[in-house]
Each structure stands twice: as structure tokens, then as C-alpha cells.
Amino acid sequence: MLESRAIRFHEPIRLNGKEVYDLVKNSPPLDENSMYCNFLQCEHFSDTSVCAKQGDTLVGFISAYLLPNNNNTLFIWQVAISKEARGQGLALKMIEHLLERLHLKNVCHIETTITHENQSSWRLFEKVASALSCEIHSSEWLNKETHFQSQHSTEMLVKIGPFQTQH
Ligand SMILES: CC(C)(COP(=O)(O)OP(=O)(O)OC[C@H]1O[C@@H](n2cnc3c(N)ncnc32)[C@H](O)[C@@H]1OP(=O)(O)O)[C@@H](O)C(=O)NCCC(=O)NCCS
């Protein structure tokens, strides 16, 4: 267990790229990214992404972006919480933190993708919908055979909203 020091949230910076890479790599079933991809997330998507730090340790990371053709929808790309920091609702708090950012005040929909077997992720996003008092719907998006040629489980597209945030 991590000692109970406060966890702080901050926008990622380029220097976080390597520790984000390590956290994602150690958070199955997330797909491991190239380290280069994580540097891009930290630099180019920092406005819409968040790091959670306990002391100097990265204990959580969410990469997200606004849909290029619809800037009221936040697409959550990956959520990773270190094993030691799980079980305290940290990912939900990080999503709520993102929605409190002033430059995201127009966001009223969240989208993400989840595989059928990722129960903790389903539960997390059901809790997000419940916290935002709105609907959650899912439909098949990337099919195991058609899109992944059996090399990856089917990804369901999950849509949450519309919701209002307190700004
Ligand atoms: C998904 C994840 C980010 C959630 O981390 P977290 O914020 O610490 O979540 P918690 O452990 O507090 O659990 C959140 C909810 O999911 C439930 N949950 C956790 N693991 C579960 C499991 N294996 N099966 C079913 N429910 C589960 C918890 O009980 C809790 O619900 P509750 O409050 O109603 O009891 C974390 O488990 C993780 O990093 N997993 C690996 C990477 C991953 O799958 N990311 C999601 C892809 S988007």
C-alpha cells in the first residue's frame, strides 16, 4: 500500500511521458503504447488529460481529447490507476476534475471504448454516468474479426450524456 499522502492532480507535461508509459504498460488489459505516443499525449493533449501524483509517484493517468469535429464531446482514450492506488474511486475523481477545467466547460458528452471483459472499466463508467445523472449507452465499434482480425477483443463504444457541469 502507498502511504496516505495526498494525491494531487495536474496537467501532464512532456517530462511525464516515460512514467506514463510505465504506468500504462503495468496496467493490463490496456494496450501498451509506444513511448513516443505517451510523449505526444503529455505534450499535445495536456489540456484534456490528467496525471495523479502521490509525492513523486505517478499513481494515475487519463489521456483524453475533444473529438475533432465535436468539441462538446470528451473522448477518454485510456485510464490507468496503479495497483497500489486502486479501490478509492480515484479514476472517477480524475474524470470529475477534468470536467471542472474552465476550457472544458462546454463538454456535455463523454465517449470511451471498453471491451466486454473489462468489468472494472464498465463499473467505472457506469459510476461516471450516475455521478453526472445521465444516460449511458453502448454499441459495437471495433469488431474482433472485422477490425482486429482476431488479435484483440471487440471494443464497445460507450456514450455518456448529455450532462451539465457546475461552472
Ligand atoms: C479501471 C480502473 C482505472 C479503475 O480504478 P479505480 O478508480 O481505482 O477504481 P476502483 O477500484 O475504485 O473501482 C471503481 C468501481 O469498479 C468496481 N470494480 C473494480 N474492479 C472490479 C472488477 N474486477 N469487477 C467488477 N467491478 C470492479 C469497484 O467495486 C468500484 O465500484 P463500487 O464503487 O460500486 O464498489 C483501474 O482498475 C485500472 O487502472 N485498471 C487497469 C486499466 C484499465 O482497465 N483501464 C480502463 C480502461 S478505460
PDB file of C-alpha atoms and ligand atoms in Angstrom:
ATOM      1  CA  MET A   1       0.000   0.000   0.000  1.00  0.00           C
ATOM      2  CA  LEU A   2       1.079   3.538  -0.704  1.00  0.00           C
ATOM      3  CA  GLU A   3       1.445   5.718   2.376  1.00  0.00           C
ATOM      4  CA  SER A   4      -1.553   8.005   2.810  1.00  0.00           C
ATOM      5  CA  ARG A   5      -0.045  11.194   1.396  1.00  0.00           C
ATOM      6  CA  ALA A   6      -2.400  13.477  -0.518  1.00  0.00           C
ATOM      7  CA  ILE A   7      -2.873  12.774  -4.193  1.00  0.00           C
ATOM      8  CA  ARG A   8      -2.602  15.843  -6.432  1.00  0.00           C
ATOM      9  CA  PHE A   9      -3.852  16.231  -9.980  1.00  0.00           C
ATOM     10  CA  HIS A  10      -2.005  18.177 -12.675  1.00  0.00           C
ATOM     11  CA  GLU A  11      -1.933  18.608 -16.429  1.00  0.00           C
ATOM     12  CA  PRO A  12       0.720  16.320 -17.909  1.00  0.00           C
ATOM     13  CA  ILE A  13       3.968  17.819 -19.173  1.00  0.00           C
ATOM     14  CA  ARG A  14       6.443  16.292 -21.607  1.00  0.00           C
ATOM     15  CA  LEU A  15       8.645  15.092 -18.727  1.00  0.00           C
ATOM     16  CA  ASN A  16       5.821  12.761 -17.571  1.00  0.00           C
ATOM     17  CA  GLY A  17       5.911  10.724 -20.804  1.00  0.00           C
ATOM     18  CA  LYS A  18       8.183   7.918 -19.612  1.00  0.00           C
ATOM     19  CA  GLU A  19       6.365   7.347 -16.290  1.00  0.00           C
ATOM     20  CA  VAL A  20       3.028   7.377 -18.142  1.00  0.00           C
ATOM     21  CA  TYR A  21       4.445   4.753 -20.487  1.00  0.00           C
ATOM     22  CA  ASP A  22       5.477   2.595 -17.494  1.00  0.00           C
ATOM     23  CA  LEU A  23       2.099   3.001 -15.741  1.00  0.00           C
ATOM     24  CA  VAL A  24       0.117   2.036 -18.853  1.00  0.00           C
ATOM     25  CA  LYS A  25       2.461  -0.888 -19.530  1.00  0.00           C
ATOM     26  CA  ASN A  26       1.830  -2.138 -15.974  1.00  0.00           C
ATOM     27  CA  SER A  27      -1.969  -1.749 -16.248  1.00  0.00           C
ATOM     28  CA  PRO A  28      -3.303  -4.689 -18.248  1.00  0.00           C
ATOM     29  CA  PRO A  29      -5.558  -5.045 -20.192  1.00  0.00           C
ATOM     30  CA  LEU A  30      -4.635  -1.586 -21.524  1.00  0.00           C
ATOM     31  CA  ASP A  31      -2.812  -1.651 -24.845  1.00  0.00           C
ATOM     32  CA  GLU A  32       0.801  -0.638 -24.379  1.00  0.00           C
ATOM     33  CA  ASN A  33       1.592   2.478 -26.405  1.00  0.00           C
ATOM     34  CA  SER A  34       4.862   3.473 -27.943  1.00  0.00           C
ATOM     35  CA  MET A  35       6.746   5.756 -25.555  1.00  0.00           C
ATOM     36  CA  TYR A  36       6.605   8.348 -28.321  1.00  0.00           C
ATOM     37  CA  CYS A  37       2.784   8.193 -28.217  1.00  0.00           C
ATOM     38  CA  ASN A  38       2.831   8.893 -24.477  1.00  0.00           C
ATOM     39  CA  PHE A  39       5.107  11.907 -25.005  1.00  0.00           C
ATOM     40  CA  LEU A  40       2.618  13.204 -27.588  1.00  0.00           C
ATOM     41  CA  GLN A  41      -0.283  12.671 -25.164  1.00  0.00           C
ATOM     42  CA  CYS A  42       1.567  14.579 -22.432  1.00  0.00           C
ATOM     43  CA  GLU A  43       2.549  17.462 -24.712  1.00  0.00           C
ATOM     44  CA  HIS A  44      -0.290  17.872 -27.232  1.00  0.00           C
ATOM     45  CA  PHE A  45      -3.248  16.588 -25.190  1.00  0.00           C
ATOM     46  CA  SER A  46      -2.301  18.059 -21.802  1.00  0.00           C
ATOM     47  CA  ASP A  47      -5.367  20.362 -21.721  1.00  0.00           C
ATOM     48  CA  THR A  48      -7.657  17.347 -21.741  1.00  0.00           C
ATOM     49  CA  SER A  49      -5.505  14.800 -19.869  1.00  0.00           C
ATOM     50  CA  VAL A  50      -4.559  14.456 -16.218  1.00  0.00           C
ATOM     51  CA  CYS A  51      -1.806  12.971 -14.039  1.00  0.00           C
ATOM     52  CA  ALA A  52      -2.386  11.947 -10.406  1.00  0.00           C
ATOM     53  CA  LYS A  53       0.747  12.120  -8.259  1.00  0.00           C
ATOM     54  CA  GLN A  54       1.348  10.931  -4.733  1.00  0.00           C
ATOM     55  CA  GLY A  55       4.620  12.538  -3.751  1.00  0.00           C
ATOM     56  CA  ASP A  56       6.835  11.908  -6.757  1.00  0.00           C
ATOM     57  CA  THR A  57       4.979   8.760  -7.802  1.00  0.00           C
ATOM     58  CA  LEU A  58       2.583   8.761 -10.739  1.00  0.00           C
ATOM     59  CA  VAL A  59      -0.421   6.792  -9.457  1.00  0.00           C
ATOM     60  CA  GLY A  60      -2.957   7.659 -12.154  1.00  0.00           C
ATOM     61  CA  PHE A  61      -3.202   8.899 -15.706  1.00  0.00           C
ATOM     62  CA  ILE A  62      -6.079   9.685 -18.041  1.00  0.00           C
ATOM     63  CA  SER A  63      -5.493  10.533 -21.672  1.00  0.00           C
ATOM     64  CA  ALA A  64      -8.401  12.207 -23.407  1.00  0.00           C
ATOM     65  CA  TYR A  65      -9.166  14.667 -26.169  1.00  0.00           C
ATOM     66  CA  LEU A  66     -12.050  16.623 -27.631  1.00  0.00           C
ATOM     67  CA  LEU A  67     -13.483  14.979 -30.740  1.00  0.00           C
ATOM     68  CA  PRO A  68     -12.011  16.886 -33.707  1.00  0.00           C
ATOM     69  CA  ASN A  69     -15.449  17.500 -35.232  1.00  0.00           C
ATOM     70  CA  ASN A  70     -17.370  17.961 -31.983  1.00  0.00           C
ATOM     71  CA  ASN A  71     -15.746  19.885 -29.162  1.00  0.00           C
ATOM     72  CA  ASN A  72     -18.536  19.250 -26.664  1.00  0.00           C
ATOM     73  CA  THR A  73     -17.536  15.568 -26.518  1.00  0.00           C
ATOM     74  CA  LEU A  74     -14.574  14.429 -24.430  1.00  0.00           C
ATOM     75  CA  PHE A  75     -13.190  11.143 -25.739  1.00  0.00           C
ATOM     76  CA  ILE A  76     -11.443   9.248 -22.951  1.00  0.00           C
ATOM     77  CA  TRP A  77      -8.626   7.290 -24.521  1.00  0.00           C
ATOM     78  CA  GLN A  78      -7.009   5.431 -21.607  1.00  0.00           C
ATOM     79  CA  VAL A  79      -7.446   5.355 -17.833  1.00  0.00           C
ATOM     80  CA  ALA A  80      -4.719   3.775 -15.698  1.00  0.00           C
ATOM     81  CA  ILE A  81      -4.534   3.656 -11.907  1.00  0.00           C
ATOM     82  CA  SER A  82      -1.547   1.949 -10.281  1.00  0.00           C
ATOM     83  CA  LYS A  83      -2.427  -1.265  -8.453  1.00  0.00           C
ATOM     84  CA  GLU A  84      -1.482   0.303  -5.099  1.00  0.00           C
ATOM     85  CA  ALA A  85      -3.839   3.256  -5.612  1.00  0.00           C
ATOM     86  CA  ARG A  86      -6.941   1.342  -6.765  1.00  0.00           C
ATOM     87  CA  GLY A  87     -10.073   0.911  -4.691  1.00  0.00           C
ATOM     88  CA  GLN A  88     -10.582   4.544  -3.663  1.00  0.00           C
ATOM     89  CA  GLY A  89     -12.511   5.830  -6.683  1.00  0.00           C
ATOM     90  CA  LEU A  90      -9.509   7.749  -7.999  1.00  0.00           C
ATOM     91  CA  ALA A  91     -10.394   7.427 -11.712  1.00  0.00           C
ATOM     92  CA  LEU A  92     -13.875   8.895 -11.133  1.00  0.00           C
ATOM     93  CA  LYS A  93     -12.342  11.816  -9.209  1.00  0.00           C
ATOM     94  CA  MET A  94      -9.897  12.428 -12.085  1.00  0.00           C
ATOM     95  CA  ILE A  95     -12.731  12.480 -14.647  1.00  0.00           C
ATOM     96  CA  GLU A  96     -14.674  14.909 -12.439  1.00  0.00           C
ATOM     97  CA  HIS A  97     -11.515  17.037 -12.185  1.00  0.00           C
ATOM     98  CA  LEU A  98     -11.226  17.164 -15.996  1.00  0.00           C
ATOM     99  CA  LEU A  99     -14.845  18.312 -16.305  1.00  0.00           C
ATOM    100  CA  GLU A 100     -14.138  21.154 -13.844  1.00  0.00           C
ATOM    101  CA  ARG A 101     -11.476  22.679 -16.112  1.00  0.00           C
ATOM    102  CA  LEU A 102     -12.679  26.021 -17.429  1.00  0.00           C
ATOM    103  CA  HIS A 103     -11.665  25.281 -21.001  1.00  0.00           C
ATOM    104  CA  LEU A 104     -13.818  22.120 -20.891  1.00  0.00           C
ATOM    105  CA  LYS A 105     -16.933  23.931 -19.673  1.00  0.00           C
ATOM    106  CA  ASN A 106     -18.810  23.184 -22.919  1.00  0.00           C
ATOM    107  CA  VAL A 107     -18.296  19.432 -22.623  1.00  0.00           C
ATOM    108  CA  CYS A 108     -21.666  17.699 -22.170  1.00  0.00           C
ATOM    109  CA  HIS A 109     -20.865  14.218 -23.541  1.00  0.00           C
ATOM    110  CA  ILE A 110     -18.181  11.644 -22.761  1.00  0.00           C
ATOM    111  CA  GLU A 111     -17.217   8.793 -25.054  1.00  0.00           C
ATOM    112  CA  THR A 112     -14.862   5.896 -24.463  1.00  0.00           C
ATOM    113  CA  THR A 113     -14.415   2.320 -25.623  1.00  0.00           C
ATOM    114  CA  ILE A 114     -14.479  -0.777 -23.430  1.00  0.00           C
ATOM    115  CA  THR A 115     -14.055  -4.490 -24.111  1.00  0.00           C
ATOM    116  CA  HIS A 116     -16.784  -6.821 -22.804  1.00  0.00           C
ATOM    117  CA  GLU A 117     -14.459  -8.450 -20.272  1.00  0.00           C
ATOM    118  CA  ASN A 118     -13.140  -5.251 -18.619  1.00  0.00           C
ATOM    119  CA  GLN A 119     -15.557  -5.250 -15.686  1.00  0.00           C
ATOM    120  CA  SER A 120     -13.741  -2.596 -13.635  1.00  0.00           C
ATOM    121  CA  SER A 121     -13.920  -0.219 -16.591  1.00  0.00           C
ATOM    122  CA  TRP A 122     -17.672  -0.833 -17.137  1.00  0.00           C
ATOM    123  CA  ARG A 123     -18.246  -0.182 -13.459  1.00  0.00           C
ATOM    124  CA  LEU A 124     -16.156   2.996 -13.565  1.00  0.00           C
ATOM    125  CA  PHE A 125     -18.111   4.478 -16.484  1.00  0.00           C
ATOM    126  CA  GLU A 126     -21.471   3.423 -15.015  1.00  0.00           C
ATOM    127  CA  LYS A 127     -20.421   5.366 -11.932  1.00  0.00           C
ATOM    128  CA  VAL A 128     -19.455   8.355 -14.100  1.00  0.00           C
ATOM    129  CA  ALA A 129     -22.945   8.348 -15.686  1.00  0.00           C
ATOM    130  CA  SER A 130     -24.550   8.023 -12.287  1.00  0.00           C
ATOM    131  CA  ALA A 131     -22.457  10.889 -10.824  1.00  0.00           C
ATOM    132  CA  LEU A 132     -23.466  13.057 -13.804  1.00  0.00           C
ATOM    133  CA  SER A 133     -27.132  11.929 -13.550  1.00  0.00           C
ATOM    134  CA  CYS A 134     -27.314  10.988 -17.219  1.00  0.00           C
ATOM    135  CA  GLU A 135     -27.740   8.059 -19.563  1.00  0.00           C
ATOM    136  CA  ILE A 136     -25.088   5.581 -20.692  1.00  0.00           C
ATOM    137  CA  HIS A 137     -25.379   3.670 -23.988  1.00  0.00           C
ATOM    138  CA  SER A 138     -23.044   1.259 -25.732  1.00  0.00           C
ATOM    139  CA  SER A 139     -22.788  -0.187 -29.217  1.00  0.00           C
ATOM    140  CA  GLU A 140     -20.219  -2.249 -31.037  1.00  0.00           C
ATOM    141  CA  TRP A 141     -17.462  -0.115 -32.564  1.00  0.00           C
ATOM    142  CA  LEU A 142     -14.364  -2.176 -33.423  1.00  0.00           C
ATOM    143  CA  ASN A 143     -15.205  -5.812 -34.050  1.00  0.00           C
ATOM    144  CA  LYS A 144     -12.791  -8.603 -33.076  1.00  0.00           C
ATOM    145  CA  GLU A 145     -12.886 -10.246 -36.523  1.00  0.00           C
ATOM    146  CA  THR A 146     -13.773  -7.407 -38.901  1.00  0.00           C
ATOM    147  CA  HIS A 147     -11.388  -4.829 -37.491  1.00  0.00           C
ATOM    148  CA  PHE A 148      -8.823  -6.690 -35.388  1.00  0.00           C
ATOM    149  CA  GLN A 149      -8.571  -9.954 -37.369  1.00  0.00           C
ATOM    150  CA  SER A 150      -8.959 -11.832 -34.055  1.00  0.00           C
ATOM    151  CA  GLN A 151      -5.945 -10.111 -32.496  1.00  0.00           C
ATOM    152  CA  HIS A 152      -7.927  -8.009 -29.996  1.00  0.00           C
ATOM    153  CA  SER A 153     -11.302  -8.205 -28.262  1.00  0.00           C
ATOM    154  CA  THR A 154     -14.262  -6.255 -29.634  1.00  0.00           C
ATOM    155  CA  GLU A 155     -14.289  -2.656 -28.410  1.00  0.00           C
ATOM    156  CA  MET A 156     -17.710  -1.255 -27.477  1.00  0.00           C
ATOM    157  CA  LEU A 157     -18.267   2.480 -27.975  1.00  0.00           C
ATOM    158  CA  VAL A 158     -19.732   3.884 -24.762  1.00  0.00           C
ATOM    159  CA  LYS A 159     -21.568   7.202 -24.820  1.00  0.00           C
ATOM    160  CA  ILE A 160     -22.426   9.128 -21.647  1.00  0.00           C
ATOM    161  CA  GLY A 161     -24.619  12.238 -21.685  1.00  0.00           C
ATOM    162  CA  PRO A 162     -25.911  14.768 -22.185  1.00  0.00           C
ATOM    163  CA  PHE A 163     -24.987  16.223 -18.787  1.00  0.00           C
ATOM    164  CA  GLN A 164     -24.480  19.614 -17.208  1.00  0.00           C
ATOM    165  CA  THR A 165     -21.425  20.536 -15.179  1.00  0.00           C
ATOM    166  CA  GLN A 166     -21.111  23.150 -12.430  1.00  0.00           C
ATOM    167  CA  HIS A 167     -19.299  26.122 -13.970  1.00  0.00           C
TER     168      HIS A 167
HETATM  169  C1  LIG B   1     -10.416   0.713 -14.244  1.00  0.00           C
HETATM  170  C2  LIG B   1      -9.535   1.443 -13.224  1.00  0.00           C
HETATM  171  C3  LIG B   1      -8.939   2.660 -13.894  1.00  0.00           C
HETATM  172  C4  LIG B   1     -10.400   1.861 -12.029  1.00  0.00           C
HETATM  173  O1  LIG B   1      -9.551   2.296 -10.997  1.00  0.00           O
HETATM  174  P1  LIG B   1     -10.129   2.971  -9.649  1.00  0.00           P
HETATM  175  O2  LIG B   1     -10.538   4.364  -9.871  1.00  0.00           O
HETATM  176  O3  LIG B   1      -9.121   2.737  -8.579  1.00  0.00           O
HETATM  177  O4  LIG B   1     -11.467   2.141  -9.411  1.00  0.00           O
HETATM  178  P2  LIG B   1     -11.941   1.419  -8.066  1.00  0.00           P
HETATM  179  O5  LIG B   1     -11.019   0.297  -7.703  1.00  0.00           O
HETATM  180  O6  LIG B   1     -12.183   2.475  -7.043  1.00  0.00           O
HETATM  181  O7  LIG B   1     -13.302   0.761  -8.572  1.00  0.00           O
HETATM  182  C5  LIG B   1     -14.320   1.509  -9.223  1.00  0.00           C
HETATM  183  C6  LIG B   1     -15.561   0.631  -9.236  1.00  0.00           C
HETATM  184  O8  LIG B   1     -15.327  -0.540 -10.013  1.00  0.00           O
HETATM  185  C7  LIG B   1     -15.548  -1.695  -9.235  1.00  0.00           C
HETATM  186  N1  LIG B   1     -14.583  -2.721  -9.651  1.00  0.00           N
HETATM  187  C8  LIG B   1     -13.244  -2.661  -9.533  1.00  0.00           C
HETATM  188  N2  LIG B   1     -12.698  -3.788 -10.052  1.00  0.00           N
HETATM  189  C9  LIG B   1     -13.737  -4.552 -10.495  1.00  0.00           C
HETATM  190  C10 LIG B   1     -13.833  -5.819 -11.141  1.00  0.00           C
HETATM  191  N3  LIG B   1     -12.743  -6.528 -11.438  1.00  0.00           N
HETATM  192  N4  LIG B   1     -15.068  -6.277 -11.468  1.00  0.00           N
HETATM  193  C11 LIG B   1     -16.173  -5.558 -11.190  1.00  0.00           C
HETATM  194  N5  LIG B   1     -16.154  -4.345 -10.585  1.00  0.00           N
HETATM  195  C12 LIG B   1     -14.940  -3.863 -10.241  1.00  0.00           C
HETATM  196  C13 LIG B   1     -15.337  -1.257  -7.807  1.00  0.00           C
HETATM  197  O9  LIG B   1     -16.023  -2.107  -6.897  1.00  0.00           O
HETATM  198  C14 LIG B   1     -15.926   0.148  -7.842  1.00  0.00           C
HETATM  199  O10 LIG B   1     -17.325   0.128  -7.813  1.00  0.00           O
HETATM  200  P3  LIG B   1     -18.124   0.448  -6.465  1.00  0.00           P
HETATM  201  O11 LIG B   1     -17.670   1.801  -6.014  1.00  0.00           O
HETATM  202  O12 LIG B   1     -19.553   0.399  -6.874  1.00  0.00           O
HETATM  203  O13 LIG B   1     -17.743  -0.623  -5.478  1.00  0.00           O
HETATM  204  C15 LIG B   1      -8.384   0.523 -12.716  1.00  0.00           C
HETATM  205  O14 LIG B   1      -8.949  -0.689 -12.272  1.00  0.00           O
HETATM  206  C16 LIG B   1      -7.313   0.238 -13.760  1.00  0.00           C
HETATM  207  O15 LIG B   1      -6.369   1.007 -13.946  1.00  0.00           O
HETATM  208  N6  LIG B   1      -7.438  -0.927 -14.441  1.00  0.00           N
HETATM  209  C17 LIG B   1      -6.470  -1.344 -15.464  1.00  0.00           C
HETATM  210  C18 LIG B   1      -6.542  -0.493 -16.699  1.00  0.00           C
HETATM  211  C19 LIG B   1      -7.934  -0.407 -17.268  1.00  0.00           C
HETATM  212  O16 LIG B   1      -8.623  -1.396 -17.471  1.00  0.00           O
HETATM  213  N7  LIG B   1      -8.359   0.838 -17.534  1.00  0.00           N
HETATM  214  C20 LIG B   1      -9.694   1.142 -18.022  1.00  0.00           C
HETATM  215  C21 LIG B   1      -9.717   1.252 -19.469  1.00  0.00           C
HETATM  216  S1  LIG B   1     -10.544   2.725 -19.938  1.00  0.00           S
END
